[in-house]
């Protein structure tokens, strides 16, 4: 059997139980169907039905939030070393089921196996990293003042809501849920309606690893009912959200009445800036990788190429050859570099930008068309000679779609780079470190890589500025979000207190 045929038969075995019983919620350790009936989830590979998924209502969210509230005191009070052990067991089980997770993720989202097999393991790494921080998460500082000793301590904020998108859903769910659990919070997770498979697997893994009932609850459903109800629920103290900027804005409004703390990881239109002194071949590798891997459905993708005029012709020619050579195919084929887009509405959106780019006068050097007649495959697309004001240079397309703009000097590059609504990441390619330092200092972005693709080190901060996000994740920044800091001040002596009314 070919690799693809083997993987398809393994996938079939994993999907059998979902086909039979559908995907139901997991609330307080129990499998419970949503009270709003069910909806269908389909594969982007061929639009075939995968299974039915519970459609949750506000009543289901209420049950999940109540379970999370009831489980909170014991989980928060548990010794950090015990929480650490449970979270490591979760990581172990993720590794054991990594193949199943990767297969389901490929079929559910259209992402290529070569990336998803790593994403499953990165999920385990997220749990291990935050597991190791759990014993010290409550630690604070001592701050001396004249006559006073201040002692700070941190306390988990309470039950939290985690709302995740359909792009790399397993990895992103673990990135949010692991620190929340390590901090001592309990969780209600609402995964994206378009990619529910691996969220269900994760909730089963947590249960099997010995996570107490009610500590992680799964509610499936749509944003406008289940997601909205979660953001409005009075027992949910904070919402960690990953998704579109306009959804973040809605969540902020929905959470206002209950004064929700929010953490947002939102959209991007990230620039990769190739200066004339860059190491061209490595820059080319990074440019291609950072927009075409993960189908371009990646918040940190470098969707805008800013290239120095003096090297632009040569760079574009090389880029065009590479883009035309990308392998579009079945996500479970090990040779595939680009799979189908998540669903038809998204496919239509990405294709609409091809027409927009052409009508705006940019040059379509590669792609811009559908691949095959089944599934939502788009040929990797490259537009060159765009101007900064064009919609293809301003708006998030979220597909295998690169817009290239020329610049003449650093000041112009900076102005183009900053003149968008977003500010998530930036990538600089230059051998001049002073130039890189000056540029990164002024670049409006939460994360900048110099002479590198996006390489994550989990203790570093992750997040965006402007319309790309609110707050930071990673390392201790995650605990800042999931915990409250308390200050207790002790008088060191019997100092004189102002006497009133004597
Ligand atoms: P989306 O905003 O449409 O949906 C994300 C989640 O929010 C889903 O679970 C959805 O059901 C839910 N939701 C929708 N409306 C809601 C509401 N009113 N109240 C509560 N929940 C609601 O995003 P998407 O299309 O699934 O994901 C793609 C977007 O995510 C892109 O813009 C991408 O850039 C962004 N993203 C950002 C990061 C980052 O780290 N900055 C990471 C991944 C994805």
Coordinates of C-alpha atoms and ligand atoms in Angstrom, one line a residue:
X1 CA 0.0 0.0 0.0
X2 CA 1.2 3.5 -0.7
X3 CA 1.8 5.9 2.2
X4 CA -1.4 7.7 1.3
X5 CA -3.5 4.6 1.1
X6 CA -2.1 3.4 4.5
X7 CA -2.9 6.8 6.1
X8 CA -6.4 6.8 4.6
X9 CA -7.1 3.4 6.1
X10 CA -5.7 4.5 9.5
X11 CA -7.9 7.6 9.3
X12 CA -10.9 5.6 8.4
X13 CA -10.5 3.5 11.6
X14 CA -10.2 6.6 13.7
X15 CA -13.2 8.2 12.2
X16 CA -15.5 5.2 12.6
X17 CA -16.6 6.1 16.1
X18 CA -17.3 9.7 15.1
X19 CA -19.4 8.6 12.1
X20 CA -21.4 6.4 14.5
X21 CA -21.8 8.5 17.5
X22 CA -21.0 12.0 16.3
X23 CA -19.0 14.5 18.4
X24 CA -20.7 15.3 21.7
X25 CA -19.8 17.7 24.5
X26 CA -17.8 16.7 27.5
X27 CA -19.2 18.4 30.6
X28 CA -18.2 17.5 34.1
X29 CA -16.6 14.4 32.9
X30 CA -19.7 13.2 31.1
X31 CA -20.4 12.8 27.4
X32 CA -23.6 14.9 26.7
X33 CA -25.2 15.9 23.4
X34 CA -25.8 19.6 22.8
X35 CA -29.4 20.7 23.4
X36 CA -29.5 22.5 20.1
X37 CA -29.4 19.4 17.9
X38 CA -26.4 18.9 15.7
X39 CA -24.6 20.2 12.6
X40 CA -22.4 18.5 10.0
X41 CA -18.7 18.8 9.7
X42 CA -17.2 18.1 6.3
X43 CA -13.7 17.5 5.0
X44 CA -12.2 20.2 2.8
X45 CA -10.5 17.5 0.8
X46 CA -13.7 16.4 -1.0
X47 CA -16.5 18.1 0.9
X48 CA -17.6 14.6 2.2
X49 CA -19.5 14.4 5.5
X50 CA -17.2 13.5 8.4
X51 CA -19.8 13.3 11.2
X52 CA -22.5 15.2 13.1
X53 CA -21.4 17.6 15.9
X54 CA -23.4 18.7 18.9
X55 CA -24.8 22.2 18.5
X56 CA -24.7 23.7 22.0
X57 CA -27.0 26.4 23.3
X58 CA -26.7 28.9 26.2
X59 CA -28.1 26.2 28.5
X60 CA -25.2 23.8 27.6
X61 CA -22.7 26.6 28.1
X62 CA -24.4 27.3 31.5
X63 CA -24.0 23.7 32.5
X64 CA -20.3 23.7 31.5
X65 CA -19.6 27.0 33.3
X66 CA -21.3 25.7 36.4
X67 CA -19.2 22.5 36.3
X68 CA -16.1 24.6 35.8
X69 CA -17.1 26.8 38.8
X70 CA -17.7 23.8 41.0
X71 CA -14.4 22.2 40.1
X72 CA -12.4 25.4 40.6
X73 CA -11.8 25.5 44.3
X74 CA -10.3 22.0 44.5
X75 CA -8.2 22.4 41.3
X76 CA -6.9 25.8 42.4
X77 CA -6.0 24.5 45.8
X78 CA -4.2 21.4 44.5
X79 CA -0.5 21.4 45.1
X80 CA 1.3 22.7 42.0
X81 CA 3.4 19.5 41.8
X82 CA 0.3 17.4 41.5
X83 CA -1.1 19.6 38.7
X84 CA 2.3 19.3 37.1
X85 CA 2.1 15.5 37.1
X86 CA -1.4 15.5 35.6
X87 CA -0.3 17.9 32.8
X88 CA 2.7 15.7 32.0
X89 CA 0.4 12.7 31.8
X90 CA -1.7 14.7 29.3
X91 CA 1.5 15.3 27.3
X92 CA 2.3 11.6 27.4
X93 CA -1.1 10.7 26.1
X94 CA -0.9 13.3 23.3
X95 CA 2.4 11.7 22.2
X96 CA 0.7 8.3 22.3
X97 CA -2.2 9.5 20.2
X98 CA -0.1 11.9 18.0
X99 CA -0.8 9.9 14.8
X100 CA -4.5 9.9 15.4
X101 CA -4.5 13.6 16.1
X102 CA -2.4 14.4 13.0
X103 CA -4.6 12.3 10.8
X104 CA -7.8 13.8 12.1
X105 CA -6.4 17.3 11.9
X106 CA -5.4 16.9 8.2
X107 CA -8.8 15.5 7.2
X108 CA -10.7 18.1 9.2
X109 CA -8.7 21.2 8.2
X110 CA -6.9 20.3 5.0
X111 CA -3.5 20.9 6.4
X112 CA -0.6 18.8 5.1
X113 CA 0.6 15.8 7.0
X114 CA 4.2 17.2 7.0
X115 CA 3.1 20.1 9.2
X116 CA 0.4 18.4 11.3
X117 CA 2.5 15.5 12.5
X118 CA 4.7 18.2 14.1
X119 CA 1.8 20.3 15.4
X120 CA 0.5 17.3 17.4
X121 CA 3.8 17.0 19.1
X122 CA 4.1 20.7 19.7
X123 CA 0.7 20.4 21.5
X124 CA 2.4 17.9 23.9
X125 CA 5.3 20.3 24.3
X126 CA 2.9 23.1 25.3
X127 CA 1.6 20.9 28.1
X128 CA 5.1 19.9 29.3
X129 CA 6.3 23.5 29.3
X130 CA 3.5 24.8 31.4
X131 CA 3.4 21.7 33.5
X132 CA 6.9 22.5 34.6
X133 CA 5.9 26.1 35.5
X134 CA 2.8 25.0 37.6
X135 CA 4.6 24.6 41.0
X136 CA 6.0 28.1 40.9
X137 CA 3.0 29.9 39.2
X138 CA 1.8 31.4 42.5
X139 CA 5.2 32.8 43.5
X140 CA 5.4 36.5 43.9
X141 CA 7.9 39.1 45.0
X142 CA 8.8 40.9 48.2
X143 CA 9.0 44.6 47.8
X144 CA 10.5 46.7 50.7
X145 CA 9.3 50.2 51.5
X146 CA 10.2 52.3 54.5
X147 CA 8.6 50.5 57.4
X148 CA 6.6 48.2 55.2
X149 CA 7.2 44.8 53.6
X150 CA 5.1 44.1 50.6
X151 CA 4.5 40.6 49.6
X152 CA 2.8 39.7 46.3
X153 CA 1.2 36.4 45.4
X154 CA -0.7 35.1 42.4
X155 CA -4.0 33.4 42.4
X156 CA -5.9 31.7 39.5
X157 CA -8.6 34.0 38.3
X158 CA -11.3 31.4 38.2
X159 CA -13.1 29.4 35.5
X160 CA -12.1 30.8 32.0
X161 CA -13.4 30.4 28.5
X162 CA -11.1 29.4 25.7
X163 CA -12.4 30.0 22.1
X164 CA -10.3 28.7 19.3
X165 CA -10.2 29.0 15.5
X166 CA -10.0 26.4 12.7
X167 CA -6.4 26.9 11.8
X168 CA -4.0 24.5 13.5
X169 CA -6.8 24.0 16.1
X170 CA -5.1 21.3 18.2
X171 CA -1.9 23.2 18.6
X172 CA -3.7 26.5 19.4
X173 CA -6.1 24.8 21.9
X174 CA -3.2 23.3 23.8
X175 CA -1.4 26.7 23.8
X176 CA -4.4 28.2 25.6
X177 CA -5.6 25.4 27.8
X178 CA -2.2 24.2 29.1
X179 CA -1.3 27.5 30.9
X180 CA -4.8 28.0 32.2
X181 CA -4.8 24.5 33.8
X182 CA -1.2 25.0 35.1
X183 CA -2.3 28.3 36.7
X184 CA -5.1 26.5 38.5
X185 CA -8.0 27.8 36.4
X186 CA -10.8 25.5 35.2
X187 CA -11.8 25.8 31.5
X188 CA -14.7 25.8 29.2
X189 CA -13.4 25.2 25.6
X190 CA -15.5 26.2 22.6
X191 CA -13.6 25.0 19.5
X192 CA -14.3 26.3 16.0
X193 CA -17.3 24.7 14.3
X194 CA -15.2 23.9 11.2
X195 CA -12.6 21.8 13.0
X196 CA -14.1 20.0 16.0
X197 CA -12.3 16.6 15.8
X198 CA -9.1 17.1 17.7
X199 CA -10.7 19.3 20.4
X200 CA -12.8 16.2 21.3
X201 CA -9.7 14.0 21.3
X202 CA -7.9 16.5 23.6
X203 CA -10.8 16.5 26.0
X204 CA -10.7 12.7 26.1
X205 CA -7.0 12.7 26.7
X206 CA -7.4 15.1 29.6
X207 CA -10.1 12.9 31.2
X208 CA -8.0 9.7 30.7
X209 CA -4.9 11.5 32.2
X210 CA -6.8 11.9 35.4
X211 CA -7.9 15.6 35.1
X212 CA -10.7 15.9 37.7
X213 CA -14.3 16.2 36.3
X214 CA -15.3 19.7 35.5
X215 CA -11.7 21.0 35.2
X216 CA -11.9 21.0 31.4
X217 CA -15.3 21.1 29.7
X218 CA -15.9 21.0 26.0
X219 CA -18.9 22.7 24.3
X220 CA -19.2 22.5 20.6
X221 CA -21.2 24.8 18.4
X222 CA -21.4 28.1 16.6
X223 CA -19.8 31.4 17.6
X224 CA -23.1 33.3 17.6
X225 CA -24.8 31.1 20.1
X226 CA -22.4 28.9 22.2
X227 CA -19.4 31.3 21.8
X228 CA -21.5 34.3 22.6
X229 CA -23.1 32.6 25.6
X230 CA -19.6 31.7 27.0
X231 CA -18.4 35.3 26.7
X232 CA -21.5 36.6 28.5
X233 CA -21.5 34.0 31.3
X234 CA -21.1 35.6 34.7
X235 CA -19.2 32.6 36.2
X236 CA -16.5 32.9 33.4
X237 CA -13.9 35.3 34.6
X238 CA -11.8 35.6 31.5
X239 CA -11.8 34.8 27.8
X240 CA -8.8 33.7 25.8
X241 CA -9.7 34.0 22.2
X242 CA -7.9 33.3 18.9
X243 CA -9.6 34.3 15.7
X244 CA -10.5 37.2 13.5
X245 CA -10.1 40.8 14.6
X246 CA -13.8 41.6 14.1
X247 CA -14.8 38.7 16.3
X248 CA -12.4 39.9 19.0
X249 CA -14.2 43.3 18.8
X250 CA -17.6 41.5 19.2
X251 CA -16.3 39.5 22.2
X252 CA -15.1 42.6 23.9
X253 CA -18.6 44.1 23.6
X254 CA -20.3 40.8 24.7
X255 CA -18.1 40.5 27.7
X256 CA -18.5 44.1 28.8
X257 CA -21.5 43.6 31.1
X258 CA -19.6 41.0 33.1
X259 CA -16.3 42.9 33.0
X260 CA -14.5 40.0 31.3
X261 CA -10.7 40.0 31.2
X262 CA -9.8 39.3 27.6
X263 CA -6.8 38.0 25.8
X264 CA -6.9 38.2 22.0
X265 CA -4.7 36.7 19.3
X266 CA -6.2 38.1 16.1
X267 CA -5.4 38.6 12.4
X268 CA -2.3 39.8 10.6
X269 CA -0.9 41.2 7.4
X270 CA 2.7 40.6 8.3
X271 CA 5.6 42.1 6.3
X272 CA 8.7 40.2 5.3
X273 CA 11.3 42.8 4.3
X274 CA 14.1 41.8 2.1
X275 CA 16.8 44.4 2.0
X276 CA 19.4 44.6 -0.8
X277 CA 22.2 43.1 1.4
X278 CA 20.1 40.1 2.4
X279 CA 21.3 36.5 2.0
X280 CA 19.0 35.9 -0.9
X281 CA 18.7 32.1 -1.0
X282 CA 17.9 31.9 2.7
X283 CA 15.5 34.8 2.4
X284 CA 13.8 33.1 -0.5
X285 CA 13.4 29.9 1.6
X286 CA 11.8 31.9 4.4
X287 CA 9.5 33.9 2.2
X288 CA 8.1 30.8 0.6
X289 CA 7.9 28.9 3.8
X290 CA 6.2 31.7 5.8
X291 CA 3.3 32.3 3.4
X292 CA 2.8 28.9 1.7
X293 CA 3.2 26.5 4.6
X294 CA 0.0 25.6 6.5
X295 CA -1.9 26.7 3.3
X296 CA -1.2 30.3 4.3
X297 CA -3.9 29.9 6.9
X298 CA -1.6 31.1 9.6
X299 CA -1.8 34.2 11.7
X300 CA 2.0 34.7 11.6
X301 CA 2.3 34.2 7.8
X302 CA 4.4 36.8 5.9
X303 CA 1.6 37.7 3.5
X304 CA 3.3 41.0 2.4
X305 CA 6.7 40.9 0.8
X306 CA 8.6 44.2 0.8
X307 CA 11.6 43.8 -1.5
X308 CA 14.3 46.4 -2.3
X309 CA 13.9 47.7 -5.8
X310 CA 17.5 46.9 -6.8
X311 CA 17.0 43.2 -6.2
X312 CA 13.3 42.9 -6.9
X313 CA 13.4 41.6 -10.5
X314 CA 15.8 38.8 -9.7
X315 CA 14.0 38.0 -6.4
X316 CA 10.6 37.9 -8.1
X317 CA 11.8 35.6 -10.9
X318 CA 13.3 33.1 -8.4
X319 CA 10.1 33.4 -6.2
X320 CA 7.8 32.7 -9.2
X321 CA 9.8 29.5 -10.1
X322 CA 9.5 28.3 -6.5
X323 CA 5.8 29.1 -6.1
X324 CA 4.9 27.4 -9.4
X325 CA 6.8 24.3 -8.1
X326 CA 4.9 24.0 -4.8
X327 CA 3.1 20.6 -4.5
X328 CA -0.6 21.0 -4.0
X329 CA -2.3 17.7 -3.1
X330 CA -4.0 15.4 -0.7
X331 CA -3.1 16.5 2.8
X332 CA -2.3 12.9 3.8
X333 CA 0.2 12.5 1.0
X334 CA 3.7 12.9 2.5
X335 CA 4.8 14.8 -0.6
X336 CA 2.1 17.4 -0.3
X337 CA 3.1 21.0 0.6
X338 CA -0.3 22.7 0.2
X339 CA -3.7 21.1 0.9
X340 CA -7.2 22.5 0.5
X341 CA -8.6 25.6 2.2
X342 CA -10.9 25.0 5.2
X343 CA -14.3 25.4 3.5
X344 CA -16.1 26.9 0.5
X345 CA -16.8 30.3 2.0
X346 CA -13.1 30.7 2.8
X347 CA -12.2 29.4 -0.7
X348 CA -14.5 32.0 -2.2
X349 CA -13.0 34.7 -0.1
X350 CA -9.4 33.8 -1.1
X351 CA -10.4 33.6 -4.8
X352 CA -12.2 36.9 -4.6
X353 CA -8.8 38.5 -3.7
X354 CA -7.4 37.2 -7.0
X355 CA -10.0 39.2 -8.9
X356 CA -9.4 42.2 -6.6
X357 CA -5.6 42.0 -7.2
X358 CA -6.0 41.9 -10.9
X359 CA -8.6 44.7 -11.0
X360 CA -6.3 46.8 -8.8
X361 CA -3.5 46.5 -11.4
X362 CA -1.0 44.2 -9.6
X363 CA 0.7 41.4 -11.7
X364 CA -0.5 37.9 -11.0
X365 CA 2.8 35.9 -11.5
X366 CA 1.6 32.5 -10.3
X367 CA -1.6 30.7 -9.3
X368 CA -4.9 32.5 -8.9
X369 CA -6.9 29.4 -10.0
X370 CA -8.6 26.4 -8.5
X371 CA -6.8 23.0 -8.5
X372 CA -9.1 20.1 -9.5
X373 CA -12.9 20.0 -9.2
X374 CA -13.3 18.5 -5.8
X375 CA -12.3 20.1 -2.5
X376 CA -11.1 23.6 -1.9
X377 CA -7.7 23.6 -3.5
X378 CA -6.2 26.9 -4.6
X379 CA -3.0 27.1 -6.7
X380 CA -0.4 29.0 -4.7
X381 CA -0.7 32.7 -5.7
X382 CA 1.9 35.4 -6.2
X383 CA 1.1 39.0 -7.0
X384 CA 4.0 41.4 -7.7
X385 CA 4.3 45.1 -8.2
X386 CA 1.4 45.9 -5.9
X387 CA 1.2 49.3 -4.3
X388 CA 0.8 49.8 -0.5
X389 CA -2.8 51.1 -0.7
X390 CA -4.2 48.2 -2.7
X391 CA -6.6 45.9 -0.8
X392 CA -4.4 42.9 -1.5
X393 CA -1.6 44.8 0.4
X394 CA -3.9 45.9 3.3
X395 CA -6.4 43.1 4.0
X396 CA -5.8 39.6 5.5
X397 CA -6.4 37.0 2.8
X398 CA -5.5 34.0 5.0
X399 CA -4.5 31.7 2.2
X400 CA -1.6 30.7 0.0
X401 CA -1.5 34.3 -1.4
X402 CA 1.5 36.6 -1.4
X403 CA 1.5 40.3 -2.3
X404 CA 4.9 41.8 -3.2
X405 CA 5.6 45.5 -3.0
X406 CA 8.9 47.3 -4.0
X407 CA 10.7 49.9 -1.8
X408 CA 13.6 52.2 -2.5
X409 CA 15.0 52.9 1.0
X410 CA 14.5 52.0 4.7
X411 CA 12.2 54.9 5.4
X412 CA 9.8 53.9 2.7
X413 CA 9.9 50.3 3.7
X414 CA 9.1 51.3 7.3
X415 CA 6.2 53.5 6.2
X416 CA 4.8 50.7 4.0
X417 CA 5.3 48.1 6.7
X418 CA 3.5 50.1 9.4
X419 CA 0.7 51.5 7.3
X420 CA -1.8 48.7 7.8
X421 CA -4.4 48.0 10.5
X422 CA -2.5 44.9 11.8
X423 CA 0.8 44.5 13.8
X424 CA 1.4 40.8 14.6
X425 CA 4.8 39.8 13.3
X426 CA 7.6 41.2 11.0
X427 CA 10.5 39.4 9.4
X428 CA 13.7 41.3 8.4
X429 CA 16.4 40.0 6.0
X430 CA 19.6 42.0 6.2
X431 CA 23.2 41.4 7.2
X432 CA 23.4 44.9 8.7
X433 CA 22.6 44.5 12.4
X434 CA 22.4 48.2 13.1
X435 CA 19.9 48.5 10.3
X436 CA 17.9 45.6 11.7
X437 CA 17.9 47.1 15.2
X438 CA 16.8 50.5 14.1
X439 CA 14.1 49.0 11.9
X440 CA 12.7 46.6 14.4
X441 CA 12.7 49.4 17.0
X442 CA 10.2 51.3 14.8
X443 CA 8.3 48.4 13.3
X444 CA 4.8 48.2 14.7
X445 CA 4.6 44.5 15.5
X446 CA 4.5 42.3 18.6
X447 CA 7.1 39.8 17.3
X448 CA 10.0 40.3 14.9
X449 CA 12.4 37.8 13.5
X450 CA 15.7 38.8 11.9
X451 CA 17.2 36.5 9.3
X452 CA 14.8 33.8 10.4
X453 CA 11.4 32.3 9.8
X454 CA 9.0 32.1 12.7
X455 CA 10.9 30.0 15.3
X456 CA 9.1 29.8 18.6
X457 CA 10.8 29.6 22.0
X458 CA 8.0 29.0 24.5
X459 CA 9.2 31.3 27.3
X460 CA 9.2 34.3 24.9
X461 CA 6.1 36.6 24.6
X462 CA 3.7 35.9 21.8
X463 CA 1.1 38.5 20.7
X464 CA 0.3 41.4 18.5
X465 CA -0.3 45.2 18.5
X466 CA -3.0 47.3 16.8
X467 CA -5.8 45.0 15.3
X468 CA -3.6 41.9 15.8
X469 CA -4.3 41.4 19.5
X470 CA -4.5 42.3 23.1
X471 CA -2.1 40.9 25.6
X472 CA 0.8 38.4 25.4
X473 CA 1.1 34.6 25.8
X474 CA 4.1 32.5 26.5
X475 CA 6.2 31.9 29.6
X476 CA 5.1 33.9 32.5
X477 CA 3.0 36.2 30.4
X478 CA 0.4 33.5 30.1
X479 CA 0.2 33.3 33.9
X480 CA -0.3 37.1 34.1
X481 CA -3.4 36.6 32.1
X482 CA -4.8 33.6 33.9
X483 CA -4.0 34.8 37.4
X484 CA -4.7 37.7 39.7
X485 CA -1.8 39.4 41.6
X486 CA -2.4 40.2 45.2
X487 CA -0.3 42.5 47.3
X488 CA -0.2 42.2 51.2
X489 CA 1.7 44.9 53.1
X490 CA 3.1 44.2 56.6
X491 CA 4.2 47.0 58.9
X492 CA 7.7 46.3 60.1
X493 CA 7.4 48.4 63.2
X494 CA 4.9 50.3 65.3
X495 CA 4.9 53.4 63.1
X496 CA 2.8 56.3 64.1
X497 CA -0.6 56.3 62.5
X498 CA -2.5 59.6 62.0
X499 CA -5.0 59.8 64.9
X500 CA -8.4 61.1 63.8
X501 CA -11.3 61.9 66.1
X502 CA -9.2 61.7 69.2
Ligands
LIG1 P1 -13.3 33.5 13.8 O1 -13.1 34.7 14.5 O2 -14.3 33.4 12.7 O3 -13.7 32.3 14.8 C1 -12.9 31.9 15.9 C2 -13.7 31.3 17.0 O4 -14.6 32.3 17.5 C3 -14.6 30.2 16.5 O5 -14.6 29.2 17.5 C4 -16.0 30.8 16.4 O6 -17.0 29.9 16.6 C5 -15.9 31.8 17.5 N1 -16.8 33.0 17.4 C6 -17.3 33.5 16.3 N2 -18.2 34.5 16.6 C7 -18.2 34.6 18.0 C8 -18.9 35.4 18.9 N3 -19.7 36.4 18.5 N4 -18.7 35.2 20.2 C9 -17.8 34.3 20.7 N5 -17.2 33.4 19.8 C10 -17.4 33.6 18.5 O7 -11.9 33.1 13.2 P2 -11.5 31.9 12.2 O8 -12.0 32.2 10.9 O9 -11.9 30.6 12.9 O10 -9.9 31.9 12.3 C11 -9.1 32.6 11.4 C12 -8.6 34.0 12.1 O11 -7.9 33.7 13.3 C13 -7.7 34.7 11.2 O12 -8.0 36.1 11.2 C14 -6.3 34.5 11.9 O13 -5.4 35.6 11.6 C15 -6.7 34.5 13.3 N6 -5.6 33.8 14.1 C16 -4.8 34.6 14.9 C17 -3.8 34.0 15.6 C18 -2.8 34.8 16.4 O14 -2.1 34.2 17.2 N7 -2.8 36.1 16.3 C19 -3.6 32.6 15.6 C20 -4.4 31.9 14.7 C21 -5.5 32.5 14.0

